Amino acid sequence: MRRTALSAVVLVLGALLGACDGETVAFADARALADGVTSAIDGKAANFATDVTAGTMRSKSQGQARVARAGTALAMTTDFLGEPLELRLVDKVVFAKVPESAREDVPSGKPWVKVSADGADPFSQVVGGSIDQLAKQNDPGRALDQIRRAGTLTESGHAELDGVDTEHYRLDVDMAALGADLPAGLSAEALGELNGKLGKIPMEIWLDDAHRPVRITLDLAPVLAASGVPDAAMARIVTRYTEWDTRADIQAPPPDQIGEIPAG
């Protein structure tokens, strides 16, 4: 009788431990998370869709990303300033397809231009920083690098996302530790103007069973709060990744299709 009772206790404990083991997550800290996911997606490509919300304003982007340690390549379309804009990020250079209405400003009417946050041409000076961030904020490799350098894991577990079981991680990202590589389009000058009011911003990441991201969310509400915007305002960037086994041949535009806007 005693042996039967003991066996029952052992079976119950074994079942409980087995359930706990099934709910454990792969990564115990931010660095391990960043390193593990980076290895899982190195050399792979996925489709992505990004929603950016800031109060009543909303912007959407979609495209493909091919991830590599040397730098992610992106091909995407975004609704920039109310109209579609096609962008490519290749070898850390951002290319923008100039809208038909503005091609008269490009020599020979060529459809593509290089865009730089610190470019001397009028196009880059006006919107270069915004376009550069639009492209780079969809790069999962960049988000993982920010987690590696400035993230602190605050919570982890399993969560169902779109009917699929995922590993779910919550982190705080220390803005001061990122230096000039700030997320969400923030500049070092803008961060300085907040006079130290902005410390950390929350980030969440959901992983599939191969440790590839299926969603990354950056909560920008602390940025609005530090800027004096009412607490009710919501601001966040949500990027969803699908079909990590897709093929993506992402190339820079042909050289004869790239124009150069003269410096103003």
Short mmCIF file of C-alpha atoms in Angstrom, two decimals:
data_model
loop_
_atom_site.label_atom_id
_atom_site.label_comp_id
_atom_site.label_asym_id
_atom_site.label_seq_id
_atom_site.Cartn_x
_atom_site.Cartn_y
_atom_site.Cartn_z
CA MET A 1 0.00 0.00 0.00
CA ARG A 2 2.78 2.37 0.96
CA ARG A 3 4.67 1.48 -2.22
CA THR A 4 1.56 2.18 -4.30
CA ALA A 5 1.09 5.58 -2.65
CA LEU A 6 4.76 6.42 -3.15
CA SER A 7 4.55 5.43 -6.81
CA ALA A 8 1.53 7.66 -7.25
CA VAL A 9 3.39 10.60 -5.72
CA VAL A 10 6.37 9.98 -8.00
CA LEU A 11 4.08 9.86 -11.05
CA VAL A 12 2.37 13.09 -10.08
CA LEU A 13 5.68 14.86 -9.44
CA GLY A 14 7.04 13.54 -12.73
CA ALA A 15 4.01 14.85 -14.58
CA LEU A 16 4.33 18.25 -12.94
CA LEU A 17 8.04 18.47 -13.69
CA GLY A 18 7.41 17.39 -17.24
CA ALA A 19 4.85 20.17 -17.63
CA CYS A 20 7.27 22.71 -16.22
CA ASP A 21 10.02 21.51 -18.55
CA GLY A 22 7.63 21.93 -21.46
CA GLU A 23 7.08 25.56 -20.50
CA THR A 24 10.70 26.51 -20.04
CA VAL A 25 12.24 28.96 -22.47
CA ALA A 26 15.51 28.69 -24.33
CA PHE A 27 17.20 31.92 -23.20
CA ALA A 28 17.80 33.12 -19.65
CA ASP A 29 19.09 36.64 -20.34
CA ALA A 30 19.11 39.34 -23.00
CA ARG A 31 22.54 38.52 -24.43
CA ALA A 32 21.77 34.82 -24.77
CA LEU A 33 18.48 35.71 -26.44
CA ALA A 34 20.13 38.04 -28.94
CA ASP A 35 22.95 35.61 -29.74
CA GLY A 36 20.63 32.61 -30.09
CA VAL A 37 18.13 34.34 -32.37
CA THR A 38 20.91 35.88 -34.45
CA SER A 39 22.30 32.40 -35.11
CA ALA A 40 18.82 31.06 -35.90
CA ILE A 41 18.11 33.62 -38.63
CA ASP A 42 21.58 34.15 -40.08
CA GLY A 43 21.38 33.61 -43.84
CA LYS A 44 17.58 33.31 -43.83
CA ALA A 45 14.88 35.49 -45.34
CA ALA A 46 11.32 36.34 -44.34
CA ASN A 47 8.38 38.50 -45.28
CA PHE A 48 7.53 41.29 -42.86
CA ALA A 49 4.79 43.82 -42.18
CA THR A 50 5.23 46.79 -39.84
CA ASP A 51 2.67 49.05 -38.19
CA VAL A 52 3.86 52.31 -36.64
CA THR A 53 1.36 54.07 -34.38
CA ALA A 54 1.84 57.45 -32.73
CA GLY A 55 -1.35 58.87 -31.27
CA THR A 56 -3.80 59.24 -34.17
CA MET A 57 -1.08 58.80 -36.81
CA ARG A 58 -0.44 55.41 -38.38
CA SER A 59 2.00 54.16 -40.99
CA LYS A 60 2.37 50.74 -42.59
CA SER A 61 5.23 49.01 -44.36
CA GLN A 62 5.68 45.59 -45.93
CA GLY A 63 8.41 43.73 -47.74
CA GLN A 64 11.12 41.11 -47.47
CA ALA A 65 14.25 40.91 -45.33
CA ARG A 66 17.32 38.73 -45.97
CA VAL A 67 19.34 38.57 -42.76
CA ALA A 68 23.12 38.20 -42.56
CA ARG A 69 25.68 39.05 -39.91
CA ALA A 70 27.38 41.38 -42.38
CA GLY A 71 24.16 43.33 -42.82
CA THR A 72 20.49 42.76 -43.60
CA ALA A 73 19.11 43.40 -47.09
CA LEU A 74 15.57 44.80 -47.34
CA ALA A 75 13.10 45.43 -50.13
CA MET A 76 9.99 47.22 -48.93
CA THR A 77 7.14 49.59 -49.64
CA THR A 78 5.91 52.11 -47.09
CA ASP A 79 3.27 54.82 -47.00
CA PHE A 80 5.63 57.72 -46.42
CA LEU A 81 3.97 61.14 -46.09
CA GLY A 82 0.71 59.75 -47.42
CA GLU A 83 1.95 58.07 -50.60
CA PRO A 84 3.67 54.74 -51.40
CA LEU A 85 7.46 54.79 -51.34
CA GLU A 86 9.65 51.89 -52.42
CA LEU A 87 12.91 51.39 -50.50
CA ARG A 88 15.84 49.01 -50.64
CA LEU A 89 18.56 48.52 -48.09
CA VAL A 90 21.60 46.74 -49.56
CA ASP A 91 25.15 46.71 -48.17
CA LYS A 92 24.04 49.27 -45.55
CA VAL A 93 23.03 51.77 -48.27
CA VAL A 94 19.40 52.93 -48.54
CA PHE A 95 17.90 53.48 -51.99
CA ALA A 96 14.56 55.24 -52.53
CA LYS A 97 12.44 55.12 -55.67
CA VAL A 98 11.57 58.70 -56.47
CA PRO A 99 7.84 59.34 -57.08
CA GLU A 100 6.98 60.24 -60.67
CA SER A 101 5.99 63.75 -59.60
CA ALA A 102 9.47 64.46 -58.24
CA ARG A 103 11.71 62.90 -60.89
CA GLU A 104 12.21 66.21 -62.62
CA ASP A 105 14.60 67.02 -59.76
CA VAL A 106 16.78 64.00 -60.60
CA PRO A 107 19.23 64.36 -63.51
CA SER A 108 18.02 62.35 -66.54
CA GLY A 109 14.85 61.50 -64.61
CA LYS A 110 16.37 58.34 -63.16
CA PRO A 111 13.99 56.51 -60.81
CA TRP A 112 16.28 55.70 -57.88
CA VAL A 113 18.48 57.77 -55.56
CA LYS A 114 20.72 56.99 -52.63
CA VAL A 115 19.41 58.38 -49.35
CA SER A 116 21.55 59.21 -46.35
CA ALA A 117 20.74 60.66 -42.95
CA ASP A 118 23.74 63.00 -43.35
CA GLY A 119 23.55 63.51 -47.14
CA ALA A 120 24.21 66.93 -48.67
CA ASP A 121 21.51 66.72 -51.37
CA PRO A 122 18.14 68.41 -50.70
CA PHE A 123 16.22 65.12 -50.66
CA SER A 124 18.44 63.61 -47.96
CA GLN A 125 18.50 66.82 -45.94
CA VAL A 126 14.70 67.00 -45.81
CA VAL A 127 13.69 63.34 -45.42
CA GLY A 128 16.95 61.38 -45.35
CA GLY A 129 16.90 60.68 -41.63
CA SER A 130 13.28 59.54 -41.66
CA ILE A 131 13.73 57.26 -44.67
CA ASP A 132 16.95 55.81 -43.27
CA GLN A 133 15.12 54.90 -40.05
CA LEU A 134 12.09 53.55 -41.93
CA ALA A 135 14.33 51.05 -43.66
CA LYS A 136 16.51 50.09 -40.73
CA GLN A 137 13.76 49.74 -38.12
CA ASN A 138 12.49 46.67 -40.03
CA ASP A 139 15.86 44.92 -39.67
CA PRO A 140 15.59 42.14 -37.04
CA GLY A 141 19.37 41.99 -36.85
CA ARG A 142 19.50 45.60 -35.69
CA ALA A 143 16.84 44.99 -33.04
CA LEU A 144 18.80 41.98 -31.77
CA ASP A 145 21.99 44.03 -31.60
CA GLN A 146 20.19 46.66 -29.52
CA ILE A 147 18.94 43.91 -27.20
CA ARG A 148 22.48 42.53 -26.92
CA ARG A 149 24.02 45.89 -26.02
CA ALA A 150 21.30 47.53 -23.96
CA GLY A 151 18.58 45.03 -23.12
CA THR A 152 17.54 43.58 -19.78
CA LEU A 153 15.23 40.57 -19.74
CA THR A 154 12.28 41.24 -17.43
CA GLU A 155 9.91 38.34 -18.16
CA SER A 156 9.77 35.20 -20.27
CA GLY A 157 7.36 32.37 -20.93
CA HIS A 158 5.12 30.82 -23.55
CA ALA A 159 2.22 32.53 -25.30
CA GLU A 160 -0.17 31.63 -28.08
CA LEU A 161 0.16 34.00 -31.02
CA ASP A 162 -2.17 33.65 -34.01
CA GLY A 163 -2.96 30.11 -32.91
CA VAL A 164 0.71 29.06 -32.60
CA ASP A 165 2.68 28.45 -29.42
CA THR A 166 5.63 30.85 -29.13
CA GLU A 167 8.32 31.81 -26.66
CA HIS A 168 7.54 35.32 -25.43
CA TYR A 169 10.19 37.63 -23.96
CA ARG A 170 9.76 41.09 -22.41
CA LEU A 171 12.76 43.39 -22.16
CA ASP A 172 13.74 46.90 -21.16
CA VAL A 173 16.14 48.69 -23.52
CA ASP A 174 18.41 51.28 -21.93
CA MET A 175 18.52 54.24 -24.31
CA ALA A 176 21.69 55.67 -22.79
CA ALA A 177 23.57 52.44 -23.55
CA LEU A 178 22.79 52.57 -27.27
CA GLY A 179 24.89 55.62 -28.08
CA ALA A 180 23.98 57.02 -31.49
CA ASP A 181 22.19 53.84 -32.67
CA LEU A 182 18.75 54.71 -31.31
CA PRO A 183 15.52 52.94 -32.31
CA ALA A 184 12.28 54.38 -33.60
CA GLY A 185 13.77 57.25 -35.54
CA LEU A 186 15.15 58.98 -32.47
CA SER A 187 18.30 61.02 -32.86
CA ALA A 188 20.98 61.58 -30.25
CA GLU A 189 20.06 65.28 -30.35
CA ALA A 190 16.40 64.51 -29.66
CA LEU A 191 17.37 62.23 -26.80
CA GLY A 192 19.55 65.00 -25.36
CA GLU A 193 16.67 67.44 -25.52
CA LEU A 194 14.69 65.18 -23.20
CA ASN A 195 17.24 66.01 -20.49
CA GLY A 196 17.58 62.49 -19.15
CA LYS A 197 13.81 61.98 -18.79
CA LEU A 198 13.89 58.94 -21.04
CA GLY A 199 15.65 55.97 -19.46
CA LYS A 200 14.34 52.66 -20.77
CA ILE A 201 11.72 51.62 -23.28
CA PRO A 202 9.90 48.26 -23.31
CA MET A 203 10.42 45.73 -26.08
CA GLU A 204 8.73 42.38 -26.65
CA ILE A 205 9.77 39.54 -28.94
CA TRP A 206 7.93 36.33 -29.83
CA LEU A 207 9.87 33.35 -31.26
CA ASP A 208 8.76 30.27 -33.18
CA ASP A 209 9.97 26.76 -32.36
CA ALA A 210 13.16 27.38 -34.37
CA HIS A 211 13.92 30.54 -32.34
CA ARG A 212 13.09 32.86 -35.23
CA PRO A 213 11.16 36.07 -34.48
CA VAL A 214 7.51 36.15 -35.50
CA ARG A 215 6.77 39.50 -33.87
CA ILE A 216 8.83 42.34 -32.35
CA THR A 217 7.11 45.21 -30.56
CA LEU A 218 8.71 48.44 -29.37
CA ASP A 219 6.63 50.52 -26.94
CA LEU A 220 7.24 54.22 -27.56
CA ALA A 221 4.81 55.52 -24.92
CA PRO A 222 7.73 56.49 -22.62
CA VAL A 223 9.09 58.68 -25.44
CA LEU A 224 5.78 60.55 -25.68
CA ALA A 225 5.54 60.83 -21.91
CA ALA A 226 9.08 62.23 -21.65
CA SER A 227 8.18 64.72 -24.38
CA GLY A 228 5.16 65.94 -22.44
CA VAL A 229 2.50 64.22 -24.57
CA PRO A 230 -0.57 63.09 -22.52
CA ASP A 231 -0.32 59.58 -21.10
CA ALA A 232 -3.37 58.48 -23.10
CA ALA A 233 -1.44 58.71 -26.36
CA MET A 234 -0.30 55.34 -27.65
CA ALA A 235 2.86 54.89 -29.66
CA ARG A 236 4.48 51.67 -30.74
CA ILE A 237 6.16 49.84 -33.60
CA VAL A 238 4.94 46.30 -34.32
CA THR A 239 6.78 44.17 -36.89
CA ARG A 240 5.48 40.74 -37.88
CA TYR A 241 7.73 38.21 -39.65
CA THR A 242 6.37 35.26 -41.65
CA GLU A 243 7.69 32.53 -43.95
CA TRP A 244 11.25 32.39 -42.69
CA ASP A 245 12.05 29.76 -45.35
CA THR A 246 11.21 32.11 -48.21
CA ARG A 247 13.70 33.02 -50.95
CA ALA A 248 14.53 36.70 -51.36
CA ASP A 249 16.77 37.96 -54.14
CA ILE A 250 17.26 41.54 -52.96
CA GLN A 251 19.66 43.60 -55.04
CA ALA A 252 20.56 47.26 -55.29
CA PRO A 253 18.95 49.03 -58.27
CA PRO A 254 21.00 48.83 -61.50
CA PRO A 255 23.65 51.57 -61.56
CA ASP A 256 22.16 53.11 -64.71
CA GLN A 257 18.87 53.57 -62.82
CA ILE A 258 20.41 55.49 -59.91
CA GLY A 259 20.51 59.28 -60.14
CA GLU A 260 22.17 61.83 -57.93
CA ILE A 261 20.41 64.98 -56.80
CA PRO A 262 22.89 67.87 -56.77
CA ALA A 263 23.72 69.29 -53.35
CA GLY A 264 21.75 72.41 -52.57
#
